[in-house]
Coordinates of C-alpha atoms in Angstrom, one line a residue:
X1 CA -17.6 -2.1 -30.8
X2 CA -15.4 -4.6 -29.7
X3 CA -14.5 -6.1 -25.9
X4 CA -11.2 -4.9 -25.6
X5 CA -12.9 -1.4 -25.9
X6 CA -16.6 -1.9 -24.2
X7 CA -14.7 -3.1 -21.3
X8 CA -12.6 0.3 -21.0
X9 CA -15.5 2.9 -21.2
X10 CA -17.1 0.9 -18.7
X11 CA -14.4 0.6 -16.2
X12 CA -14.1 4.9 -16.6
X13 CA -17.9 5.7 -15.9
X14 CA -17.8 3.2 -12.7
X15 CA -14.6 4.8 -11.4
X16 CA -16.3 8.0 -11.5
X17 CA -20.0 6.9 -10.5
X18 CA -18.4 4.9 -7.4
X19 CA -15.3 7.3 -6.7
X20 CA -18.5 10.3 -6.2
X21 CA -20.1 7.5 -4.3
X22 CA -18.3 8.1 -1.0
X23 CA -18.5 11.8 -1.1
X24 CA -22.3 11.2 -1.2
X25 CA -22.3 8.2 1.7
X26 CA -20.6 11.3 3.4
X27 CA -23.1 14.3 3.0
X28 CA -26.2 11.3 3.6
X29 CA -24.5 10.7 7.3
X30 CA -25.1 14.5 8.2
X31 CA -29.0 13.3 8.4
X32 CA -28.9 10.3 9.1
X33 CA -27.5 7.5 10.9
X34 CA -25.3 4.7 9.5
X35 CA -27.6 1.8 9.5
X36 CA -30.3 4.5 7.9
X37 CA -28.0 5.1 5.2
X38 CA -27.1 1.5 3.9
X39 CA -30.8 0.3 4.6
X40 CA -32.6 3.4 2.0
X41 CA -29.3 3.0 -0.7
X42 CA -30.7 -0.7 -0.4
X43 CA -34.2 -0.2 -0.5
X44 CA -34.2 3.0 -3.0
X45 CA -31.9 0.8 -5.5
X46 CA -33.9 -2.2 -5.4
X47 CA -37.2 -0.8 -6.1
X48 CA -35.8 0.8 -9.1
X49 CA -34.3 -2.7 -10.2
X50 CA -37.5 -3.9 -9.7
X51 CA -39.1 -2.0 -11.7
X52 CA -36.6 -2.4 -14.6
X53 CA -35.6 -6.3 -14.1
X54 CA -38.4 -7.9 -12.4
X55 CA -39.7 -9.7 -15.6
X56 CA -35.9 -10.9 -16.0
X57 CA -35.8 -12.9 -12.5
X58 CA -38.0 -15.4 -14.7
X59 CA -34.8 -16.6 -16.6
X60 CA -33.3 -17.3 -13.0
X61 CA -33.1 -21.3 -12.3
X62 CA -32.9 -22.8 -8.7
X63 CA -29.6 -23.4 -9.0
X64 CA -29.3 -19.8 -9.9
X65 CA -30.8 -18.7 -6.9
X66 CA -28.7 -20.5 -4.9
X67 CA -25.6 -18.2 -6.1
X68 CA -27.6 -15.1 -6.2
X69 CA -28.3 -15.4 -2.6
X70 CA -24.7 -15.9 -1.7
X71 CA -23.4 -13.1 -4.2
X72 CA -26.1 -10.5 -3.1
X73 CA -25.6 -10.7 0.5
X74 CA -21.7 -10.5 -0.2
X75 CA -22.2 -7.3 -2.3
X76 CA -25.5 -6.2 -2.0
X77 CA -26.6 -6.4 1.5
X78 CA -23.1 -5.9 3.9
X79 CA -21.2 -3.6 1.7
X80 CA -23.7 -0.5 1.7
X81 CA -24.2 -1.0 5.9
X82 CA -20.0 -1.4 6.3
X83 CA -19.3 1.4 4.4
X84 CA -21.8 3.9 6.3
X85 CA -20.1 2.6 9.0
X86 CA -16.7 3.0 8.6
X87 CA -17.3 6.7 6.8
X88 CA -18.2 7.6 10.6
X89 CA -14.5 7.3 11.6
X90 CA -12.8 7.6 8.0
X91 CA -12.6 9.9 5.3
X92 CA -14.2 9.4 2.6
X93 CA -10.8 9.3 0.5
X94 CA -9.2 7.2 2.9
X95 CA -12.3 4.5 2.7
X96 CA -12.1 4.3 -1.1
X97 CA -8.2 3.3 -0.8
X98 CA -8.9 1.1 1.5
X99 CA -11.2 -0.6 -0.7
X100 CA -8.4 -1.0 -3.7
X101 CA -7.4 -4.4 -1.7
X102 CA -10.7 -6.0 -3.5
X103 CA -8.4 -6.9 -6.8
X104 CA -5.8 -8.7 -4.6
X105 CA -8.6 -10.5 -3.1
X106 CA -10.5 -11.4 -6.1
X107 CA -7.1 -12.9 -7.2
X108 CA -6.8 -14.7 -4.0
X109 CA -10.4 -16.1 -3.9
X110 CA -10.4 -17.1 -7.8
X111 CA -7.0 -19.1 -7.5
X112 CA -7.9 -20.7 -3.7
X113 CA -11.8 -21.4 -5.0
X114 CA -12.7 -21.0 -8.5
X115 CA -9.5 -22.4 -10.6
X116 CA -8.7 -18.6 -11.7
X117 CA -5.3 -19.2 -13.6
X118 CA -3.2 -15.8 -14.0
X119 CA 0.1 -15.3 -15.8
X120 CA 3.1 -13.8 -13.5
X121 CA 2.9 -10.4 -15.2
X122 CA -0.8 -10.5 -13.8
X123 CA 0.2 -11.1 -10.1
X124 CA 3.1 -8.3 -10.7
X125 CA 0.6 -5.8 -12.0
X126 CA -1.8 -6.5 -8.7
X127 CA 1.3 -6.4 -6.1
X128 CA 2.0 -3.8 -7.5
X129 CA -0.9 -2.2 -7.3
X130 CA -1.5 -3.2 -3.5
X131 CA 1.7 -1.3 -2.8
X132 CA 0.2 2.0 -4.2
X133 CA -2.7 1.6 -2.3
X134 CA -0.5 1.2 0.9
X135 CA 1.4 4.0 0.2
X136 CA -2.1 5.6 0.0
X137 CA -2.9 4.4 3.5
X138 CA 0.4 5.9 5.0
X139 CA 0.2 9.0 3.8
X140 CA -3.6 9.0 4.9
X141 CA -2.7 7.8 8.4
X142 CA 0.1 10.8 8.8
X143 CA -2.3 13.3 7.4
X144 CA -5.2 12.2 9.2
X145 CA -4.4 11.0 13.0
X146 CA -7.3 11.5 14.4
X147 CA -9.3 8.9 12.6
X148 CA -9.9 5.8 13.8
X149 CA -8.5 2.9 11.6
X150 CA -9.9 0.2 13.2
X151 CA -13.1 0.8 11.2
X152 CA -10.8 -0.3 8.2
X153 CA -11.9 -4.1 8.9
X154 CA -15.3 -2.6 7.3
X155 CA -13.8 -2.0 4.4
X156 CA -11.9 -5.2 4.4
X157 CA -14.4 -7.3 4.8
X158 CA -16.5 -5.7 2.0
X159 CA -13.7 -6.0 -0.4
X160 CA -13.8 -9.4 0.5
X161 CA -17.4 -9.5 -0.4
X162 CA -16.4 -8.1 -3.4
X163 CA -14.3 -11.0 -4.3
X164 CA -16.4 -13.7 -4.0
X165 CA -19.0 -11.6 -6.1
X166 CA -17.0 -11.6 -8.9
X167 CA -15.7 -15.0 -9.0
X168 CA -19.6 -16.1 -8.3
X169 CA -20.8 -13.9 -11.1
X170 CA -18.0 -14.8 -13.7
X171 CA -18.1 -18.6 -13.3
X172 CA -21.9 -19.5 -12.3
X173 CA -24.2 -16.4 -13.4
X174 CA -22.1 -15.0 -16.7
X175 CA -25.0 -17.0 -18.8
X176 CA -27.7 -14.5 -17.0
X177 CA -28.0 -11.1 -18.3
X178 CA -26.3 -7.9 -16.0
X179 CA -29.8 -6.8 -15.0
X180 CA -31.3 -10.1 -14.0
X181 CA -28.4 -10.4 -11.9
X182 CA -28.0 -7.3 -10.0
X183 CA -32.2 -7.3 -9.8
X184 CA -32.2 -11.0 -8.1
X185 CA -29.0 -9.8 -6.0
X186 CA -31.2 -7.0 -4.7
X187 CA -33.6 -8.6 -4.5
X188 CA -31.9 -11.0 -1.9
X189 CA -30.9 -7.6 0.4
X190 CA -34.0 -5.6 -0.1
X191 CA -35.9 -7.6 2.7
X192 CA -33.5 -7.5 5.6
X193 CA -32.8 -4.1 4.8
X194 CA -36.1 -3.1 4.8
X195 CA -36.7 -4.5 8.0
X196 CA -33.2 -3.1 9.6
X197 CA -34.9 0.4 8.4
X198 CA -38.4 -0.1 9.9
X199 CA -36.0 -1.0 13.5
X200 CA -34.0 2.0 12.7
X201 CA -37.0 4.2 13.0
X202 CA -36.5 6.2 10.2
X203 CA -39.8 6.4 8.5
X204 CA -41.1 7.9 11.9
X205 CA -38.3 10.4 11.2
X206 CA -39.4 11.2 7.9
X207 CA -42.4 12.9 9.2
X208 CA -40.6 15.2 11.7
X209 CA -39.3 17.7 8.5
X210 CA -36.0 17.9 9.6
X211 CA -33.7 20.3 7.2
X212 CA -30.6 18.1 7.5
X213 CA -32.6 14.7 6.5
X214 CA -34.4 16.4 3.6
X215 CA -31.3 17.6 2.6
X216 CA -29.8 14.3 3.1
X217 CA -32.4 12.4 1.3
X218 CA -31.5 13.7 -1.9
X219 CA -27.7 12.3 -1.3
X220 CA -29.4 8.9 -0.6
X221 CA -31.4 8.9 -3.8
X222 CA -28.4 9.6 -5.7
X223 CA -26.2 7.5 -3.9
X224 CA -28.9 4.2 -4.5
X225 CA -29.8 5.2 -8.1
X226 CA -26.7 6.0 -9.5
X227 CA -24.1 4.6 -6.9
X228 CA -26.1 1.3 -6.4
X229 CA -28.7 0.5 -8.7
X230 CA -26.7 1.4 -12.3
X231 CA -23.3 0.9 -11.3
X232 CA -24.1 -2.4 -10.5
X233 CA -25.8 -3.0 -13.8
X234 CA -22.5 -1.4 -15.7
X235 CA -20.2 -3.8 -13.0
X236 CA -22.3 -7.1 -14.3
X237 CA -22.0 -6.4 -17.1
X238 CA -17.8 -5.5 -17.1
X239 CA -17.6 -9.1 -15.5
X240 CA -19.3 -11.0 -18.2
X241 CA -16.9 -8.8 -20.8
X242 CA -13.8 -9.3 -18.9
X243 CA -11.8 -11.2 -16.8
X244 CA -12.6 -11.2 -12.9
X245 CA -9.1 -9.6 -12.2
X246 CA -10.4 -6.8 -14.6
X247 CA -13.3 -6.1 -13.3
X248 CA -11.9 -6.3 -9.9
X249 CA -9.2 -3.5 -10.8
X250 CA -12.0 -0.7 -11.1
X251 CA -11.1 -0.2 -7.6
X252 CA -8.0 0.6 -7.6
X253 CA -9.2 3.4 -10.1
X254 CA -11.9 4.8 -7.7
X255 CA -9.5 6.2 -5.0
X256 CA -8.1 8.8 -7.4
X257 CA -11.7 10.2 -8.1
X258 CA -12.7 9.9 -4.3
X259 CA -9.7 11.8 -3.3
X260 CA -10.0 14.3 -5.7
X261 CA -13.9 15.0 -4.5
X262 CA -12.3 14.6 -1.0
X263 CA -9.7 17.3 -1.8
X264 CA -12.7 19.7 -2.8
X265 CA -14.9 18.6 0.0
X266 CA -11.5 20.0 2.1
X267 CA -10.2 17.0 3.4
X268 CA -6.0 16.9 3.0
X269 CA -4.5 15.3 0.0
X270 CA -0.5 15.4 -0.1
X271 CA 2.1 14.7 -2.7
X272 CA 2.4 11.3 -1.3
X273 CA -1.0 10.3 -2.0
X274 CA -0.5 11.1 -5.6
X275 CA 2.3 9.1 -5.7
X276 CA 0.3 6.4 -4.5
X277 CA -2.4 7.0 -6.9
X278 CA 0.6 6.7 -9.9
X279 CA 1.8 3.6 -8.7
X280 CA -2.0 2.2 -8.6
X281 CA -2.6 3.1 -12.0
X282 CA 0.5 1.7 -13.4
X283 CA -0.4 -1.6 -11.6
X284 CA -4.0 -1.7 -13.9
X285 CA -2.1 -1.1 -16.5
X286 CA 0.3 -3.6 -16.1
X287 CA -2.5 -6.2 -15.3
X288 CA -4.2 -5.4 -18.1
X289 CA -1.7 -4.6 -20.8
X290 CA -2.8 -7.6 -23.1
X291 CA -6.2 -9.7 -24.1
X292 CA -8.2 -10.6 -21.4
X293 CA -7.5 -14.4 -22.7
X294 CA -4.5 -14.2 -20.6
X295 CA -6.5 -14.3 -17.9
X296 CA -9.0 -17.2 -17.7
X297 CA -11.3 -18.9 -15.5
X298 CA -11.5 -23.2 -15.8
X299 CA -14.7 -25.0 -15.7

């Protein structure tokens, strides 16, 4: 099968693993707390990697490493805490709009840092995709005035994380294979996280059989195996098929299955909102709408 198509079926099943991802980060805060959440989505997805990828960290240089550790603390280690965080205050459909800036940043961070050359159509397609998302926000903010949007900066700066991720991965770890990378990333986060969980107190809790964390727990699991563990393996490997910018644009794809779960979870979705979500997807199609040579990083 070629590229042009691999890259497409991938960037579906991650829209739909990570859109269900925040309906999930939402049913795991009923049992437990924020920081408990991000530290056992850590910890459950990076003993799994372990015990898939640990014989790929030996194709890992020094030099490798020295990425890795800047990449997996951008994506693996802040994003999972922020997000449990800012789903306190936040929908969970609002939260996955707010994450759709990540393309706009990836383009940012490639051209500033990592000589990412686009074509104006390119730009076009992620403006234009930015202003759905803000369309997104507005008609969250009038439907939802209760929540508090200065936990947005959570998001923000975890699509920010995001950005330098991809740029990282595309032009200093693309030679590695998906697993390798998202195991060593992992592995980077699984220590402080671990420790933030033993401070948390939460394996004490586990022995109290509470119904709402045993309920929880299985949200968790979920949440790191699917949401964390194989998504990230799928996402490593979309970057080394496609351009950053691609890869990037999966989240402007994620709102519309967030929402939707949001919608049945009964949280308020108007006509605006799927206006929004039009004008999004009409943006990743623009970006998109020829080979991903159009889009190239320099070395």
């Amino acid at each position: 099968m070629k590229n042009i198509d691999q890259k497409w079926i991938y960037l579906i099943i991650l829209s739909f693993i990570w859109g269900s991802s925040f309906i999930l980060i939402k049913r795991s805060l009923v049992g437990y707390t924020p920081l408990q959440v991000g530290g056992l989505r850590i910890v459950f997805a990076s003993l799994l990697l372990f015990v898939l990828g640990y014989r790929s960290l030996k194709t890992l240089s020094k030099t490798d490493w020295k990425w890795v550790v800047i990449a997996g603390l951008c994506s693996s280690f802040f994003p999972p805490f922020f997000f449990a965080l800012a789903q306190t205050e936040i929908s969970s459909g609002i939260t996955s709009i707010l994450n759709s800036v990540a393309p706009l940043f990836t383009t940012m961070v490639g051209i500033a840092l990592f000589g990412l050359a686009l074509k104006g159509r390119q730009v076009i397609g992620v403006l234009i995709g930015l202003f759905g998302t803000v369309v997104l926000i507005a008609a969250g903010m009038e439907n939802n005035t209760d929540q508090n949007y200065w936990y947005a900066f959570f998001i923000i700066f975890s699509a920010l994380g995001y950005a330098f991720n991809i740029n990282i991965i595309k032009k200093y770890l693309s030679h590695l294979s998906p697993l390798a990378v998202t195991t060593a990333s992992f592995g980077v986060a699984f220590f402080p996280a671990l420790i933030i969980l033993i401070y948390s107190g939460v394996f004490r809790l586990f022995a109290g059989n509470d119904g709402a964390m045993n309920e929880a727990v299985w949200y968790v699991m979920a949440l790191a195996f699917l949401g964390t563990a194989l998504a990230n393996i799928l996402f490593n490997k979309l970057i080394k098929l496609s351009s950053p910018v691609f890869a990037a644009s999966v989240t402007y794809l994620i709102p519309l299955v967030a929402v939707l779960w949001g919608f049945l979870d009964g949280e308020n979705i108007s006509i605006l909102q799927l206006l929004g979500g039009i004008i999004i997807l009409f943006g990743v199609w623009l970006v998109n709408r020829k080979k991903v040579s159009s889009a190239k990083i320099t070395t």
